[in-house]
Tab-separated table of N, CA and C in Angstrom:
chain	number	residue	atom	x	y	z
A	1	MET	N	82.366	110.382	96.456
A	1	MET	CA	82.106	109.123	97.109
A	1	MET	C	81.857	109.384	98.590
A	2	THR	N	80.828	108.756	99.113
A	2	THR	CA	80.513	108.923	100.528
A	2	THR	C	81.092	107.771	101.332
A	3	TRP	N	81.056	107.940	102.636
A	3	TRP	CA	81.594	106.940	103.547
A	3	TRP	C	80.906	105.594	103.349
A	4	THR	N	79.611	105.600	103.091
A	4	THR	CA	78.865	104.349	102.963
A	4	THR	C	79.173	103.622	101.659
A	5	GLN	N	79.781	104.286	100.694
A	5	GLN	CA	80.109	103.637	99.435
A	5	GLN	C	81.419	102.854	99.495
A	6	LEU	N	82.216	103.050	100.534
A	6	LEU	CA	83.444	102.277	100.690
A	6	LEU	C	83.087	100.829	101.024
A	7	ASN	N	83.943	99.914	100.606
A	7	ASN	CA	83.666	98.523	100.956
A	7	ASN	C	83.828	98.336	102.465
A	8	PRO	N	83.188	97.308	103.043
A	8	PRO	CA	83.214	97.140	104.504
A	8	PRO	C	84.617	97.010	105.096
A	9	ALA	N	85.526	96.327	104.404
A	9	ALA	CA	86.893	96.180	104.931
A	9	ALA	C	87.597	97.530	105.000
A	10	SER	N	87.398	98.353	103.990
A	10	SER	CA	88.012	99.680	103.978
A	10	SER	C	87.423	100.557	105.074
A	11	ARG	N	86.109	100.522	105.219
A	11	ARG	CA	85.461	101.307	106.285
A	11	ARG	C	85.969	100.875	107.657
A	12	ARG	N	86.043	99.563	107.873
A	12	ARG	CA	86.498	99.036	109.158
A	12	ARG	C	87.941	99.467	109.431
A	13	TYR	N	88.805	99.346	108.427
A	13	TYR	CA	90.206	99.728	108.618
A	13	TYR	C	90.330	101.219	108.938
A	14	HIS	N	89.689	102.069	108.153
A	14	HIS	CA	89.818	103.517	108.369
A	14	HIS	C	89.246	103.924	109.721
A	15	TRP	N	88.136	103.327	110.108
A	15	TRP	CA	87.550	103.636	111.411
A	15	TRP	C	88.505	103.240	112.536
A	16	ARG	N	89.039	102.026	112.474
A	16	ARG	CA	89.960	101.577	113.512
A	16	ARG	C	91.242	102.399	113.515
A	17	ALA	N	91.742	102.752	112.346
A	17	ALA	CA	92.964	103.556	112.267
A	17	ALA	C	92.758	104.914	112.930
A	18	VAL	N	91.639	105.551	112.655
A	18	VAL	CA	91.359	106.861	113.254
A	18	VAL	C	91.271	106.746	114.777
A	19	VAL	N	90.553	105.752	115.265
A	19	VAL	CA	90.400	105.577	116.714
A	19	VAL	C	91.748	105.304	117.376
A	20	LEU	N	92.555	104.426	116.780
A	20	LEU	CA	93.843	104.078	117.388
A	20	LEU	C	94.818	105.252	117.367
A	21	ILE	N	94.869	105.992	116.266
A	21	ILE	CA	95.786	107.136	116.195
A	21	ILE	C	95.327	108.250	117.138
A	22	LEU	N	94.028	108.477	117.235
A	22	LEU	CA	93.536	109.483	118.189
A	22	LEU	C	93.815	109.047	119.632
A	23	THR	N	93.718	107.756	119.900
A	23	THR	CA	94.050	107.241	121.234
A	23	THR	C	95.526	107.486	121.547
A	24	PHE	N	96.397	107.159	120.586
A	24	PHE	CA	97.831	107.411	120.773
A	24	PHE	C	98.096	108.893	121.017
A	25	THR	N	97.515	109.741	120.190
A	25	THR	CA	97.721	111.187	120.324
A	25	THR	C	97.237	111.673	121.689
A	26	GLY	N	96.062	111.208	122.091
A	26	GLY	CA	95.535	111.598	123.401
A	26	GLY	C	96.427	111.155	124.549
A	27	LEU	N	96.944	109.919	124.447
A	27	LEU	CA	97.846	109.425	125.497
A	27	LEU	C	99.139	110.235	125.558
A	28	VAL	N	99.714	110.548	124.399
A	28	VAL	CA	100.959	111.326	124.381
A	28	VAL	C	100.736	112.698	125.005
A	29	VAL	N	99.673	113.367	124.605
A	29	VAL	CA	99.394	114.704	125.129
A	29	VAL	C	99.073	114.636	126.620
A	30	ALA	N	98.246	113.668	127.018
A	30	ALA	CA	97.868	113.559	128.432
A	30	ALA	C	99.080	113.263	129.315
A	31	ILE	N	99.904	112.316	128.900
A	31	ILE	CA	101.070	111.973	129.717
A	31	ILE	C	102.055	113.130	129.765
A	32	ASP	N	102.228	113.814	128.632
A	32	ASP	CA	103.163	114.940	128.587
A	32	ASP	C	102.671	116.096	129.456
A	33	LYS	N	101.382	116.393	129.400
A	33	LYS	CA	100.857	117.558	130.115
A	33	LYS	C	100.470	117.259	131.569
A	34	ILE	N	99.971	116.055	131.826
A	34	ILE	CA	99.485	115.751	133.176
A	34	ILE	C	100.588	115.162	134.048
A	35	LEU	N	101.238	114.112	133.571
A	35	LEU	CA	102.249	113.438	134.387
A	35	LEU	C	103.629	114.064	134.256
A	36	ASP	N	103.962	114.532	133.073
A	36	ASP	CA	105.256	115.136	132.763
A	36	ASP	C	106.426	114.367	133.375
A	37	PRO	N	106.659	113.128	132.883
A	37	PRO	CA	107.710	112.283	133.471
A	37	PRO	C	109.106	112.872	133.375
A	38	SER	N	109.354	113.785	132.436
A	38	SER	CA	110.706	114.317	132.265
A	38	SER	C	111.152	115.162	133.453
A	39	ILE	N	110.230	115.794	134.161
A	39	ILE	CA	110.636	116.630	135.309
A	39	ILE	C	110.338	115.973	136.648
A	40	ASN	N	109.732	114.783	136.626
A	40	ASN	CA	109.407	114.108	137.883
A	40	ASN	C	110.505	113.175	138.354
A	41	ASN	N	111.620	113.104	137.615
A	41	ASN	CA	112.759	112.254	137.979
A	41	ASN	C	112.346	110.801	138.215
A	42	TRP	N	111.541	110.277	137.321
A	42	TRP	CA	111.127	108.879	137.419
A	42	TRP	C	112.277	107.991	136.986
A	43	SER	N	112.355	106.817	137.578
A	43	SER	CA	113.393	105.869	137.181
A	43	SER	C	113.010	105.236	135.849
A	44	ALA	N	114.016	104.616	135.207
A	44	ALA	CA	113.757	103.960	133.919
A	44	ALA	C	112.746	102.834	134.086
A	45	GLY	N	112.791	102.140	135.202
A	45	GLY	CA	111.845	101.062	135.454
A	45	GLY	C	110.407	101.546	135.522
A	46	ALA	N	110.226	102.788	135.956
A	46	ALA	CA	108.877	103.348	136.062
A	46	ALA	C	108.382	103.909	134.727
A	47	THR	N	109.295	104.359	133.891
A	47	THR	CA	108.845	104.990	132.647
A	47	THR	C	108.634	104.009	131.501
A	48	TRP	N	109.366	102.880	131.468
A	48	TRP	CA	109.205	101.951	130.346
A	48	TRP	C	107.807	101.351	130.256
A	49	PRO	N	107.166	100.996	131.370
A	49	PRO	CA	105.775	100.536	131.239
A	49	PRO	C	104.852	101.628	130.680
A	50	LEU	N	105.146	102.875	131.027
A	50	LEU	CA	104.371	103.993	130.490
A	50	LEU	C	104.601	104.147	128.984
A	51	VAL	N	105.847	103.955	128.551
A	51	VAL	CA	106.165	103.984	127.118
A	51	VAL	C	105.416	102.869	126.393
A	52	ALA	N	105.426	101.669	126.975
A	52	ALA	CA	104.737	100.533	126.352
A	52	ALA	C	103.234	100.786	126.264
A	53	LEU	N	102.645	101.329	127.320
A	53	LEU	CA	101.216	101.630	127.312
A	53	LEU	C	100.883	102.675	126.257
A	54	THR	N	101.712	103.688	126.165
A	54	THR	CA	101.476	104.752	125.196
A	54	THR	C	101.569	104.236	123.767
A	55	CYS	N	102.524	103.344	123.513
A	55	CYS	CA	102.752	102.853	122.148
A	55	CYS	C	101.876	101.654	121.782
A	56	LEU	N	101.103	101.127	122.708
A	56	LEU	CA	100.216	100.002	122.406
A	56	LEU	C	99.247	100.311	121.264
A	57	PRO	N	98.603	101.491	121.239
A	57	PRO	CA	97.734	101.782	120.089
A	57	PRO	C	98.484	101.783	118.759
A	58	LEU	N	99.771	102.157	118.768
A	58	LEU	CA	100.554	102.124	117.530
A	58	LEU	C	100.771	100.695	117.062
A	59	ALA	N	101.037	99.802	117.997
A	59	ALA	CA	101.215	98.396	117.638
A	59	ALA	C	99.916	97.832	117.058
A	60	LEU	N	98.797	98.183	117.658
A	60	LEU	CA	97.507	97.727	117.145
A	60	LEU	C	97.214	98.332	115.775
A	61	TRP	N	97.590	99.597	115.591
A	61	TRP	CA	97.401	100.244	114.282
A	61	TRP	C	98.247	99.551	113.225
A	62	GLY	N	99.483	99.222	113.567
A	62	GLY	CA	100.339	98.499	112.628
A	62	GLY	C	99.757	97.142	112.272
A	63	TYR	N	99.228	96.443	113.273
A	63	TYR	CA	98.600	95.145	113.026
A	63	TYR	C	97.399	95.297	112.093
A	64	GLU	N	96.558	96.283	112.346
A	64	GLU	CA	95.381	96.519	111.497
A	64	GLU	C	95.793	96.881	110.072
A	65	THR	N	96.846	97.667	109.933
A	65	THR	CA	97.312	98.066	108.609
A	65	THR	C	97.814	96.855	107.832
A	66	ILE	N	98.630	96.039	108.469
A	66	ILE	CA	99.150	94.841	107.801
A	66	ILE	C	98.004	93.907	107.439
A	67	ARG	N	97.078	93.731	108.356
A	67	ARG	CA	95.924	92.858	108.101
A	67	ARG	C	95.093	93.367	106.919
A	68	TYR	N	94.911	94.680	106.859
A	68	TYR	CA	94.120	95.278	105.779
A	68	TYR	C	94.829	95.122	104.434
A	69	VAL	N	96.115	95.448	104.377
A	69	VAL	CA	96.855	95.406	103.110
A	69	VAL	C	97.013	93.971	102.608
A	70	ARG	N	97.163	93.013	103.505
A	70	ARG	CA	97.319	91.609	103.084
A	70	ARG	C	96.074	91.063	102.397
A	71	HIS	N	94.918	91.641	102.682
A	71	HIS	CA	93.675	91.143	102.103
A	71	HIS	C	93.207	91.959	100.902
A	72	LEU	N	94.065	92.795	100.384
A	72	LEU	CA	93.708	93.624	99.238
A	72	LEU	C	94.189	92.982	97.945
A	73	ASP	N	93.551	93.355	96.855
A	73	ASP	CA	94.097	92.916	95.570
A	73	ASP	C	95.300	93.786	95.225
A	74	GLU	N	96.006	93.447	94.153
A	74	GLU	CA	97.278	94.112	93.841
A	74	GLU	C	97.116	95.603	93.555
A	75	MET	N	96.065	95.982	92.860
A	75	MET	CA	95.885	97.390	92.514
A	75	MET	C	95.655	98.239	93.768
A	76	VAL	N	94.794	97.767	94.659
A	76	VAL	CA	94.509	98.520	95.877
A	76	VAL	C	95.732	98.525	96.794
A	77	ALA	N	96.466	97.417	96.833
A	77	ALA	CA	97.696	97.378	97.630
A	77	ALA	C	98.703	98.397	97.096
A	78	GLN	N	98.783	98.517	95.784
A	78	GLN	CA	99.688	99.507	95.195
A	78	GLN	C	99.244	100.922	95.571
A	79	MET	N	97.945	101.150	95.627
A	79	MET	CA	97.444	102.457	96.052
A	79	MET	C	97.839	102.737	97.503
A	80	GLN	N	97.814	101.706	98.346
A	80	GLN	CA	98.215	101.882	99.741
A	80	GLN	C	99.707	102.218	99.848
A	81	VAL	N	100.515	101.593	99.003
A	81	VAL	CA	101.947	101.897	98.991
A	81	VAL	C	102.165	103.349	98.568
A	82	ARG	N	101.415	103.803	97.550
A	82	ARG	CA	101.515	105.214	97.141
A	82	ARG	C	101.103	106.148	98.270
A	83	ALA	N	100.024	105.807	98.967
A	83	ALA	CA	99.570	106.634	100.086
A	83	ALA	C	100.626	106.686	101.189
A	84	THR	N	101.295	105.575	101.429
A	84	THR	CA	102.366	105.538	102.429
A	84	THR	C	103.533	106.422	102.005
A	85	ALA	N	103.861	106.403	100.724
A	85	ALA	CA	104.946	107.260	100.224
A	85	ALA	C	104.594	108.735	100.393
A	86	VAL	N	103.359	109.104	100.089
A	86	VAL	CA	102.927	110.494	100.260
A	86	VAL	C	103.004	110.882	101.739
A	87	ALA	N	102.536	110.002	102.611
A	87	ALA	CA	102.575	110.284	104.052
A	87	ALA	C	104.019	110.450	104.539
A	88	ALA	N	104.922	109.602	104.054
A	88	ALA	CA	106.327	109.709	104.458
A	88	ALA	C	106.923	111.034	103.994
A	89	LEU	N	106.609	111.443	102.774
A	89	LEU	CA	107.126	112.717	102.272
A	89	LEU	C	106.599	113.897	103.086
A	90	VAL	N	105.332	113.865	103.433
A	90	VAL	CA	104.760	114.958	104.220
A	90	VAL	C	105.405	115.016	105.605
A	91	VAL	N	105.586	113.861	106.234
A	91	VAL	CA	106.212	113.833	107.567
A	91	VAL	C	107.649	114.335	107.497
A	92	LEU	N	108.397	113.907	106.491
A	92	LEU	CA	109.771	114.397	106.354
A	92	LEU	C	109.800	115.904	106.138
A	93	PHE	N	108.893	116.420	105.345
A	93	PHE	CA	108.839	117.853	105.099
A	93	PHE	C	108.482	118.617	106.372
A	94	VAL	N	107.462	118.151	107.085
A	94	VAL	CA	107.063	118.815	108.332
A	94	VAL	C	108.197	118.762	109.351
A	95	ALA	N	108.859	117.609	109.458
A	95	ALA	CA	109.977	117.478	110.399
A	95	ALA	C	111.123	118.420	110.020
A	96	ALA	N	111.414	118.534	108.738
A	96	ALA	CA	112.496	119.416	108.298
A	96	ALA	C	112.159	120.877	108.568
A	97	VAL	N	110.951	121.289	108.239
A	97	VAL	CA	110.554	122.690	108.441
A	97	VAL	C	110.561	123.035	109.927
A	98	THR	N	109.972	122.173	110.762
A	98	THR	CA	109.958	122.477	112.196
A	98	THR	C	111.359	122.403	112.799
A	99	GLY	N	112.190	121.497	112.302
A	99	GLY	CA	113.562	121.403	112.794
A	99	GLY	C	114.371	122.643	112.465
A	100	VAL	N	114.258	123.121	111.232
A	100	VAL	CA	114.984	124.331	110.829
A	100	VAL	C	114.457	125.540	111.591
A	101	ALA	N	113.141	125.635	111.754
A	101	ALA	CA	112.574	126.757	112.515
A	101	ALA	C	113.036	126.725	113.969
A	102	GLU	N	113.178	125.527	114.511
A	102	GLU	CA	113.677	125.398	115.879
A	102	GLU	C	115.137	125.828	115.969
A	103	ILE	N	115.952	125.436	114.986
A	103	ILE	CA	117.367	125.814	114.963
A	103	ILE	C	117.520	127.331	114.927
A	104	TYR	N	116.668	127.996	114.139
A	104	TYR	CA	116.742	129.452	114.019
A	104	TYR	C	116.025	130.174	115.155
A	105	GLY	N	115.507	129.408	116.118
A	105	GLY	CA	114.871	130.022	117.273
A	105	GLY	C	113.488	130.562	117.010
A	106	GLN	N	112.839	130.118	115.956
A	106	GLN	CA	111.520	130.634	115.602
A	106	GLN	C	110.380	129.885	116.284
A	107	MET	N	110.680	128.715	116.847
A	107	MET	CA	109.629	127.968	117.530
A	107	MET	C	110.231	127.074	118.597
A	108	GLU	N	109.384	126.653	119.510
A	108	GLU	CA	109.794	125.735	120.569
A	108	GLU	C	110.014	124.341	119.981
A	109	PRO	N	110.764	123.485	120.668
A	109	PRO	CA	110.929	122.115	120.176
A	109	PRO	C	109.578	121.416	120.018
A	110	VAL	N	109.461	120.640	118.972
A	110	VAL	CA	108.222	119.930	118.674
A	110	VAL	C	108.346	118.498	119.180
A	111	ASN	N	107.274	117.988	119.760
A	111	ASN	CA	107.240	116.597	120.192
A	111	ASN	C	107.153	115.727	118.940
A	112	THR	N	108.262	115.103	118.566
A	112	THR	CA	108.299	114.357	117.308
A	112	THR	C	107.423	113.111	117.332
A	113	ALA	N	106.999	112.673	118.498
A	113	ALA	CA	106.085	111.530	118.565
A	113	ALA	C	104.756	111.865	117.891
A	114	LEU	N	104.443	113.136	117.807
A	114	LEU	CA	103.179	113.536	117.178
A	114	LEU	C	103.264	113.568	115.658
A	115	LEU	N	104.453	113.305	115.088
A	115	LEU	CA	104.553	113.230	113.630
A	115	LEU	C	103.859	111.989	113.078
A	116	LEU	N	103.793	110.922	113.869
A	116	LEU	CA	103.118	109.711	113.405
A	116	LEU	C	101.619	109.927	113.194
A	117	PRO	N	100.922	110.605	114.115
A	117	PRO	CA	99.520	110.897	113.799
A	117	PRO	C	99.354	111.755	112.541
A	118	VAL	N	100.302	112.663	112.300
A	118	VAL	CA	100.253	113.442	111.057
A	118	VAL	C	100.374	112.505	109.861
A	119	ALA	N	101.310	111.556	109.943
A	119	ALA	CA	101.472	110.591	108.853
A	119	ALA	C	100.225	109.746	108.671
A	120	ALA	N	99.600	109.348	109.761
A	120	ALA	CA	98.389	108.525	109.666
A	120	ALA	C	97.246	109.286	109.002
A	121	VAL	N	97.096	110.545	109.352
A	121	VAL	CA	96.033	111.355	108.750
A	121	VAL	C	96.306	111.552	107.257
A	122	VAL	N	97.543	111.866	106.907
A	122	VAL	CA	97.889	112.057	105.493
A	122	VAL	C	97.716	110.746	104.727
A	123	HIS	N	98.132	109.636	105.314
A	123	HIS	CA	97.976	108.334	104.660
A	123	HIS	C	96.509	108.032	104.415
A	124	SER	N	95.680	108.241	105.422
A	124	SER	CA	94.246	107.974	105.260
A	124	SER	C	93.630	108.884	104.209
A	125	ALA	N	94.010	110.155	104.218
A	125	ALA	CA	93.475	111.082	103.226
A	125	ALA	C	93.916	110.691	101.817
A	126	ALA	N	95.194	110.342	101.650
A	126	ALA	CA	95.686	109.935	100.326
A	126	ALA	C	95.025	108.637	99.871
A	127	SER	N	94.814	107.729	100.797
A	127	SER	CA	94.172	106.460	100.470
A	127	SER	C	92.721	106.672	100.045
A	128	LEU	N	91.992	107.471	100.807
A	128	LEU	CA	90.594	107.748	100.461
A	128	LEU	C	90.488	108.504	99.144
A	129	TRP	N	91.421	109.441	98.906
A	129	TRP	CA	91.404	110.193	97.658
A	129	TRP	C	91.631	109.260	96.463
A	130	GLN	N	92.552	108.309	96.595
A	130	GLN	CA	92.808	107.369	95.507
A	130	GLN	C	91.597	106.460	95.281
A	131	GLU	N	90.951	106.014	96.355
A	131	GLU	CA	89.758	105.197	96.193
A	131	GLU	C	88.651	105.988	95.505
A	132	TRP	N	88.513	107.250	95.880
A	132	TRP	CA	87.506	108.115	95.270
A	132	TRP	C	87.803	108.306	93.787
A	133	ARG	N	89.081	108.491	93.447
A	133	ARG	CA	89.483	108.676	92.036
A	133	ARG	C	89.187	107.449	91.191
A	134	MET	N	89.313	106.271	91.795
A	134	MET	CA	89.093	105.034	91.049
A	134	MET	C	87.629	104.793	90.733
A	135	ARG	N	86.730	105.384	91.465
A	135	ARG	CA	85.299	105.113	91.265
A	135	ARG	C	84.694	106.009	90.270
C-alpha cells in the first residue's frame, strides 16, 4: 500500500503526527545542546515557560490523536489501541535496556524525554502496518 492509498483522514493524522513529534524532538535536542538550562542555574520561573514551550507540540499531538481516533469506526479504533500497546511495550523495553546498561556503566544517562518520539514512531509504524494488512 502506498501513501496515496490511505484515506485522507489517516494521511492527515500521520503527517501531522510526524511533524509534531519531529518538532518536539528538535526542541528537546536544541534546548539541551544550545541553552543547557541545567548548568546555567536558571530559576524555576525561567524554566517553566521553556518546559511549556517544549511540550506544546506534545499537547497538539495528543489533541490530533484523540481527534483522529474519535472519528474512526470500531475496527480501526481497535487497531489504533493495538498499535498503542505495541508502542508502549517497545518504549518499556528500550527504557529497561538503557536503564540497566546505565546501571552497569555501559552507557551515559539517556534523555528519557526522547522515549516519546520513539513511541510515536513505533505507533505510526504499527498503525500503518495494520492498515496495510487489512487491504
